[in-house]
Amino acid sequence: MDLDELFEQKGEVAKAVLEEIEKVMGEYGYSIEHILMVDIIPDSSVRKAMNEINAAQRLQLASVYKGEAEKILQVKRAEAEAEAKYLGGVGVARQRQAITDGLRENILNFSHKVEGTSAKEVMDLIMITQYFDTIKDLGNSSKNTTVFIPHGPGHVRDIGEQIRNGLMEAASAKVNVE
């Protein structure tokens, strides 16, 4: 028997030992009723090898569980990052919508209250204000960087025209797609 079979058939081994001892001890007048086989203790080198095999199997199983846990963590991180980006996009979209609504309301209020002004003139005024606010924010930033911005009255008008042209092209492309 190999060692695994020996552990599995401990009862059978106990019976065989009982029969052999009864034969031998019966000659001297003794009767053996029962043998209690408590434990099978293999050689220390065999026990050491068995413990190493058991430890290796447990380490292998632990590494599988650890790999699965890392996989789940990565998936959860990716899902959380995707959700954060989605919510960030929703937030930016809402912010831009609020800015657009506010600008529209300001343009309408200004053009109604100040006679003789057109929506384009009001938009140009808002663009100039935004331009100067941006320059102020760049100057007040705590980072020590240098930004070269073409500055002059004509540049603000050019930026405004570029934005309007971009919006008109986008609107035209949207109409052509539909």
PDB file of N, CA and C in Angstrom, residues 23-93:
ATOM      1  N   LYS A  23      -3.227 -14.801  16.584  1.00  0.00           N
ATOM      2  CA  LYS A  23      -2.548 -16.071  16.282  1.00  0.00           C
ATOM      3  C   LYS A  23      -1.340 -16.259  17.194  1.00  0.00           C
ATOM      4  N   VAL A  24      -0.539 -15.196  17.264  1.00  0.00           N
ATOM      5  CA  VAL A  24       0.703 -15.304  18.026  1.00  0.00           C
ATOM      6  C   VAL A  24       0.397 -15.367  19.523  1.00  0.00           C
ATOM      7  N   MET A  25      -0.450 -14.497  20.020  1.00  0.00           N
ATOM      8  CA  MET A  25      -0.716 -14.422  21.450  1.00  0.00           C
ATOM      9  C   MET A  25      -1.636 -15.562  21.910  1.00  0.00           C
ATOM     10  N   GLY A  26      -2.432 -16.132  21.000  1.00  0.00           N
ATOM     11  CA  GLY A  26      -3.302 -17.266  21.330  1.00  0.00           C
ATOM     12  C   GLY A  26      -2.492 -18.468  21.774  1.00  0.00           C
ATOM     13  N   GLU A  27      -1.299 -18.655  21.245  1.00  0.00           N
ATOM     14  CA  GLU A  27      -0.421 -19.757  21.617  1.00  0.00           C
ATOM     15  C   GLU A  27       0.016 -19.644  23.084  1.00  0.00           C
ATOM     16  N   TYR A  28      -0.004 -18.449  23.632  1.00  0.00           N
ATOM     17  CA  TYR A  28       0.410 -18.233  25.023  1.00  0.00           C
ATOM     18  C   TYR A  28      -0.787 -18.112  25.959  1.00  0.00           C
ATOM     19  N   GLY A  29      -1.999 -18.292  25.418  1.00  0.00           N
ATOM     20  CA  GLY A  29      -3.183 -18.274  26.245  1.00  0.00           C
ATOM     21  C   GLY A  29      -3.850 -16.906  26.347  1.00  0.00           C
ATOM     22  N   TYR A  30      -3.420 -16.015  25.566  1.00  0.00           N
ATOM     23  CA  TYR A  30      -4.049 -14.686  25.581  1.00  0.00           C
ATOM     24  C   TYR A  30      -5.070 -14.586  24.469  1.00  0.00           C
ATOM     25  N   SER A  31      -6.138 -13.876  24.763  1.00  0.00           N
ATOM     26  CA  SER A  31      -7.155 -13.608  23.744  1.00  0.00           C
ATOM     27  C   SER A  31      -7.223 -12.091  23.552  1.00  0.00           C
ATOM     28  N   ILE A  32      -6.994 -11.629  22.332  1.00  0.00           N
ATOM     29  CA  ILE A  32      -7.038 -10.196  22.004  1.00  0.00           C
ATOM     30  C   ILE A  32      -8.438  -9.907  21.474  1.00  0.00           C
ATOM     31  N   GLU A  33      -9.137  -9.000  22.123  1.00  0.00           N
ATOM     32  CA  GLU A  33     -10.513  -8.663  21.749  1.00  0.00           C
ATOM     33  C   GLU A  33     -10.576  -7.554  20.696  1.00  0.00           C
ATOM     34  N   HIS A  34      -9.742  -6.570  20.893  1.00  0.00           N
ATOM     35  CA  HIS A  34      -9.855  -5.401  19.996  1.00  0.00           C
ATOM     36  C   HIS A  34      -8.517  -4.665  19.958  1.00  0.00           C
ATOM     37  N   ILE A  35      -8.233  -4.107  18.807  1.00  0.00           N
ATOM     38  CA  ILE A  35      -7.028  -3.271  18.658  1.00  0.00           C
ATOM     39  C   ILE A  35      -7.506  -1.867  18.293  1.00  0.00           C
ATOM     40  N   LEU A  36      -6.990  -0.910  18.989  1.00  0.00           N
ATOM     41  CA  LEU A  36      -7.311   0.486  18.695  1.00  0.00           C
ATOM     42  C   LEU A  36      -6.099   1.109  18.014  1.00  0.00           C
ATOM     43  N   MET A  37      -6.252   1.388  16.715  1.00  0.00           N
ATOM     44  CA  MET A  37      -5.176   2.043  15.969  1.00  0.00           C
ATOM     45  C   MET A  37      -5.466   3.537  16.027  1.00  0.00           C
ATOM     46  N   VAL A  38      -4.710   4.240  16.832  1.00  0.00           N
ATOM     47  CA  VAL A  38      -4.940   5.659  17.068  1.00  0.00           C
ATOM     48  C   VAL A  38      -4.420   6.506  15.920  1.00  0.00           C
ATOM     49  N   ASP A  39      -3.225   6.277  15.522  1.00  0.00           N
ATOM     50  CA  ASP A  39      -2.641   7.123  14.491  1.00  0.00           C
ATOM     51  C   ASP A  39      -1.575   6.373  13.731  1.00  0.00           C
ATOM     52  N   ILE A  40      -1.362   6.764  12.512  1.00  0.00           N
ATOM     53  CA  ILE A  40      -0.285   6.223  11.691  1.00  0.00           C
ATOM     54  C   ILE A  40       0.756   7.327  11.614  1.00  0.00           C
ATOM     55  N   ILE A  41       1.943   7.049  12.060  1.00  0.00           N
ATOM     56  CA  ILE A  41       2.999   8.063  12.082  1.00  0.00           C
ATOM     57  C   ILE A  41       4.103   7.619  11.133  1.00  0.00           C
ATOM     58  N   PRO A  42       4.151   8.237   9.951  1.00  0.00           N
ATOM     59  CA  PRO A  42       5.216   7.879   9.012  1.00  0.00           C
ATOM     60  C   PRO A  42       6.554   8.486   9.460  1.00  0.00           C
ATOM     61  N   ASP A  43       7.582   8.111   8.762  1.00  0.00           N
ATOM     62  CA  ASP A  43       8.926   8.622   9.023  1.00  0.00           C
ATOM     63  C   ASP A  43       8.925  10.150   8.924  1.00  0.00           C
ATOM     64  N   SER A  44       9.814  10.792   9.651  1.00  0.00           N
ATOM     65  CA  SER A  44       9.832  12.262   9.690  1.00  0.00           C
ATOM     66  C   SER A  44      10.086  12.871   8.302  1.00  0.00           C
ATOM     67  N   SER A  45      10.907  12.225   7.487  1.00  0.00           N
ATOM     68  CA  SER A  45      11.150  12.767   6.133  1.00  0.00           C
ATOM     69  C   SER A  45       9.882  12.689   5.287  1.00  0.00           C
ATOM     70  N   VAL A  46       9.087  11.629   5.489  1.00  0.00           N
ATOM     71  CA  VAL A  46       7.826  11.484   4.760  1.00  0.00           C
ATOM     72  C   VAL A  46       6.829  12.544   5.242  1.00  0.00           C
ATOM     73  N   ARG A  47       6.777  12.745   6.565  1.00  0.00           N
ATOM     74  CA  ARG A  47       5.881  13.782   7.104  1.00  0.00           C
ATOM     75  C   ARG A  47       6.271  15.158   6.583  1.00  0.00           C
ATOM     76  N   LYS A  48       7.577  15.408   6.538  1.00  0.00           N
ATOM     77  CA  LYS A  48       8.056  16.713   6.037  1.00  0.00           C
ATOM     78  C   LYS A  48       7.637  16.891   4.581  1.00  0.00           C
ATOM     79  N   ALA A  49       7.804  15.874   3.770  1.00  0.00           N
ATOM     80  CA  ALA A  49       7.422  15.946   2.357  1.00  0.00           C
ATOM     81  C   ALA A  49       5.921  16.163   2.218  1.00  0.00           C
ATOM     82  N   MET A  50       5.131  15.472   3.063  1.00  0.00           N
ATOM     83  CA  MET A  50       3.667  15.643   3.016  1.00  0.00           C
ATOM     84  C   MET A  50       3.285  17.075   3.401  1.00  0.00           C
ATOM     85  N   ASN A  51       3.931  17.614   4.406  1.00  0.00           N
ATOM     86  CA  ASN A  51       3.644  18.992   4.819  1.00  0.00           C
ATOM     87  C   ASN A  51       4.005  19.993   3.722  1.00  0.00           C
ATOM     88  N   GLU A  52       5.120  19.739   3.045  1.00  0.00           N
ATOM     89  CA  GLU A  52       5.518  20.632   1.950  1.00  0.00           C
ATOM     90  C   GLU A  52       4.509  20.572   0.802  1.00  0.00           C
ATOM     91  N   ILE A  53       4.034  19.364   0.503  1.00  0.00           N
ATOM     92  CA  ILE A  53       3.019  19.231  -0.554  1.00  0.00           C
ATOM     93  C   ILE A  53       1.744  19.960  -0.159  1.00  0.00           C
ATOM     94  N   ASN A  54       1.327  19.773   1.068  1.00  0.00           N
ATOM     95  CA  ASN A  54       0.124  20.441   1.566  1.00  0.00           C
ATOM     96  C   ASN A  54       0.295  21.958   1.527  1.00  0.00           C
ATOM     97  N   ALA A  55       1.459  22.439   1.972  1.00  0.00           N
ATOM     98  CA  ALA A  55       1.728  23.885   1.966  1.00  0.00           C
ATOM     99  C   ALA A  55       1.732  24.427   0.540  1.00  0.00           C
ATOM    100  N   ALA A  56       2.334  23.698  -0.379  1.00  0.00           N
ATOM    101  CA  ALA A  56       2.377  24.139  -1.777  1.00  0.00           C
ATOM    102  C   ALA A  56       0.976  24.215  -2.369  1.00  0.00           C
ATOM    103  N   GLN A  57       0.140  23.218  -2.041  1.00  0.00           N
ATOM    104  CA  GLN A  57      -1.235  23.243  -2.542  1.00  0.00           C
ATOM    105  C   GLN A  57      -1.996  24.426  -1.977  1.00  0.00           C
ATOM    106  N   ARG A  58      -1.806  24.704  -0.702  1.00  0.00           N
ATOM    107  CA  ARG A  58      -2.491  25.852  -0.082  1.00  0.00           C
ATOM    108  C   ARG A  58      -1.993  27.177  -0.656  1.00  0.00           C
ATOM    109  N   LEU A  59      -0.684  27.275  -0.895  1.00  0.00           N
ATOM    110  CA  LEU A  59      -0.138  28.492  -1.511  1.00  0.00           C
ATOM    111  C   LEU A  59      -0.685  28.684  -2.921  1.00  0.00           C
ATOM    112  N   GLN A  60      -0.792  27.582  -3.657  1.00  0.00           N
ATOM    113  CA  GLN A  60      -1.336  27.657  -5.006  1.00  0.00           C
ATOM    114  C   GLN A  60      -2.786  28.143  -4.965  1.00  0.00           C
ATOM    115  N   LEU A  61      -3.566  27.597  -4.063  1.00  0.00           N
ATOM    116  CA  LEU A  61      -4.959  28.004  -3.918  1.00  0.00           C
ATOM    117  C   LEU A  61      -5.050  29.465  -3.473  1.00  0.00           C
ATOM    118  N   ALA A  62      -4.173  29.857  -2.553  1.00  0.00           N
ATOM    119  CA  ALA A  62      -4.164  31.245  -2.085  1.00  0.00           C
ATOM    120  C   ALA A  62      -3.817  32.201  -3.221  1.00  0.00           C
ATOM    121  N   SER A  63      -2.878  31.812  -4.083  1.00  0.00           N
ATOM    122  CA  SER A  63      -2.518  32.687  -5.201  1.00  0.00           C
ATOM    123  C   SER A  63      -3.660  32.800  -6.205  1.00  0.00           C
ATOM    124  N   VAL A  64      -4.415  31.731  -6.375  1.00  0.00           N
ATOM    125  CA  VAL A  64      -5.589  31.795  -7.258  1.00  0.00           C
ATOM    126  C   VAL A  64      -6.611  32.770  -6.675  1.00  0.00           C
ATOM    127  N   TYR A  65      -6.872  32.653  -5.368  1.00  0.00           N
ATOM    128  CA  TYR A  65      -7.826  33.569  -4.721  1.00  0.00           C
ATOM    129  C   TYR A  65      -7.334  35.012  -4.776  1.00  0.00           C
ATOM    130  N   LYS A  66      -6.043  35.184  -4.564  1.00  0.00           N
ATOM    131  CA  LYS A  66      -5.470  36.536  -4.609  1.00  0.00           C
ATOM    132  C   LYS A  66      -5.601  37.121  -6.020  1.00  0.00           C
ATOM    133  N   GLY A  67      -5.338  36.311  -7.031  1.00  0.00           N
ATOM    134  CA  GLY A  67      -5.485  36.774  -8.418  1.00  0.00           C
ATOM    135  C   GLY A  67      -6.921  37.161  -8.731  1.00  0.00           C
ATOM    136  N   GLU A  68      -7.858  36.350  -8.271  1.00  0.00           N
ATOM    137  CA  GLU A  68      -9.278  36.670  -8.484  1.00  0.00           C
ATOM    138  C   GLU A  68      -9.664  37.965  -7.774  1.00  0.00           C
ATOM    139  N   ALA A  69      -9.152  38.143  -6.561  1.00  0.00           N
ATOM    140  CA  ALA A  69      -9.455  39.369  -5.808  1.00  0.00           C
ATOM    141  C   ALA A  69      -8.883  40.598  -6.515  1.00  0.00           C
ATOM    142  N   GLU A  70      -7.657  40.489  -7.022  1.00  0.00           N
ATOM    143  CA  GLU A  70      -7.049  41.606  -7.756  1.00  0.00           C
ATOM    144  C   GLU A  70      -7.836  41.908  -9.030  1.00  0.00           C
ATOM    145  N   LYS A  71      -8.289  40.869  -9.688  1.00  0.00           N
ATOM    146  CA  LYS A  71      -9.091  41.052 -10.900  1.00  0.00           C
ATOM    147  C   LYS A  71     -10.378  41.809 -10.570  1.00  0.00           C
ATOM    148  N   ILE A  72     -11.042  41.397  -9.494  1.00  0.00           N
ATOM    149  CA  ILE A  72     -12.285  42.068  -9.087  1.00  0.00           C
ATOM    150  C   ILE A  72     -12.010  43.522  -8.734  1.00  0.00           C
ATOM    151  N   LEU A  73     -10.903  43.775  -8.025  1.00  0.00           N
ATOM    152  CA  LEU A  73     -10.549  45.154  -7.676  1.00  0.00           C
ATOM    153  C   LEU A  73     -10.307  46.002  -8.914  1.00  0.00           C
ATOM    154  N   GLN A  74      -9.601  45.458  -9.896  1.00  0.00           N
ATOM    155  CA  GLN A  74      -9.346  46.201 -11.124  1.00  0.00           C
ATOM    156  C   GLN A  74     -10.640  46.501 -11.868  1.00  0.00           C
ATOM    157  N   VAL A  75     -11.524  45.521 -11.921  1.00  0.00           N
ATOM    158  CA  VAL A  75     -12.810  45.734 -12.591  1.00  0.00           C
ATOM    159  C   VAL A  75     -13.603  46.820 -11.873  1.00  0.00           C
ATOM    160  N   LYS A  76     -13.630  46.748 -10.542  1.00  0.00           N
ATOM    161  CA  LYS A  76     -14.370  47.747  -9.760  1.00  0.00           C
ATOM    162  C   LYS A  76     -13.751  49.134  -9.923  1.00  0.00           C
ATOM    163  N   ARG A  77     -12.419  49.204  -9.944  1.00  0.00           N
ATOM    164  CA  ARG A  77     -11.760  50.503 -10.165  1.00  0.00           C
ATOM    165  C   ARG A  77     -12.127  51.063 -11.533  1.00  0.00           C
ATOM    166  N   ALA A  78     -12.094  50.202 -12.557  1.00  0.00           N
ATOM    167  CA  ALA A  78     -12.426  50.649 -13.910  1.00  0.00           C
ATOM    168  C   ALA A  78     -13.881  51.112 -13.985  1.00  0.00           C
ATOM    169  N   GLU A  79     -14.775  50.363 -13.331  1.00  0.00           N
ATOM    170  CA  GLU A  79     -16.185  50.767 -13.325  1.00  0.00           C
ATOM    171  C   GLU A  79     -16.368  52.100 -12.609  1.00  0.00           C
ATOM    172  N   ALA A  80     -15.675  52.269 -11.492  1.00  0.00           N
ATOM    173  CA  ALA A  80     -15.776  53.524 -10.735  1.00  0.00           C
ATOM    174  C   ALA A  80     -15.212  54.689 -11.549  1.00  0.00           C
ATOM    175  N   GLU A  81     -14.102  54.450 -12.232  1.00  0.00           N
ATOM    176  CA  GLU A  81     -13.504  55.501 -13.054  1.00  0.00           C
ATOM    177  C   GLU A  81     -14.438  55.871 -14.206  1.00  0.00           C
ATOM    178  N   ALA A  82     -15.037  54.873 -14.835  1.00  0.00           N
ATOM    179  CA  ALA A  82     -15.967  55.145 -15.933  1.00  0.00           C
ATOM    180  C   ALA A  82     -17.172  55.942 -15.427  1.00  0.00           C
ATOM    181  N   GLU A  83     -17.696  55.560 -14.271  1.00  0.00           N
ATOM    182  CA  GLU A  83     -18.842  56.270 -13.693  1.00  0.00           C
ATOM    183  C   GLU A  83     -18.465  57.705 -13.336  1.00  0.00           C
ATOM    184  N   ALA A  84     -17.253  57.880 -12.772  1.00  0.00           N
ATOM    185  CA  ALA A  84     -16.790  59.226 -12.420  1.00  0.00           C
ATOM    186  C   ALA A  84     -16.644  60.095 -13.672  1.00  0.00           C
ATOM    187  N   LYS A  85     -16.102  59.519 -14.732  1.00  0.00           N
ATOM    188  CA  LYS A  85     -15.954  60.282 -15.980  1.00  0.00           C
ATOM    189  C   LYS A  85     -17.317  60.633 -16.560  1.00  0.00           C
ATOM    190  N   TYR A  86     -18.230  59.674 -16.505  1.00  0.00           N
ATOM    191  CA  TYR A  86     -19.581  59.937 -17.008  1.00  0.00           C
ATOM    192  C   TYR A  86     -20.222  61.075 -16.222  1.00  0.00           C
ATOM    193  N   LEU A  87     -20.159  60.975 -14.889  1.00  0.00           N
ATOM    194  CA  LEU A  87     -20.765  62.008 -14.052  1.00  0.00           C
ATOM    195  C   LEU A  87     -20.055  63.351 -14.234  1.00  0.00           C
ATOM    196  N   GLY A  88     -18.735  63.315 -14.427  1.00  0.00           N
ATOM    197  CA  GLY A  88     -17.998  64.544 -14.717  1.00  0.00           C
ATOM    198  C   GLY A  88     -18.472  65.170 -16.019  1.00  0.00           C
ATOM    199  N   GLY A  89     -18.700  64.336 -17.023  1.00  0.00           N
ATOM    200  CA  GLY A  89     -19.210  64.833 -18.307  1.00  0.00           C
ATOM    201  C   GLY A  89     -20.591  65.434 -18.174  1.00  0.00           C
ATOM    202  N   VAL A  90     -21.440  64.763 -17.380  1.00  0.00           N
ATOM    203  CA  VAL A  90     -22.782  65.295 -17.139  1.00  0.00           C
ATOM    204  C   VAL A  90     -22.683  66.650 -16.438  1.00  0.00           C
ATOM    205  N   GLY A  91     -21.775  66.730 -15.465  1.00  0.00           N
ATOM    206  CA  GLY A  91     -21.589  67.996 -14.745  1.00  0.00           C
ATOM    207  C   GLY A  91     -21.112  69.115 -15.658  1.00  0.00           C
ATOM    208  N   VAL A  92     -20.154  68.803 -16.521  1.00  0.00           N
ATOM    209  CA  VAL A  92     -19.645  69.813 -17.466  1.00  0.00           C
ATOM    210  C   VAL A  92     -20.751  70.234 -18.427  1.00  0.00           C
ATOM    211  N   ALA A  93     -21.534  69.275 -18.897  1.00  0.00           N
ATOM    212  CA  ALA A  93     -22.630  69.597 -19.818  1.00  0.00           C
ATOM    213  C   ALA A  93     -23.653  70.512 -19.142  1.00  0.00           C
TER     214      ALA A  93
END
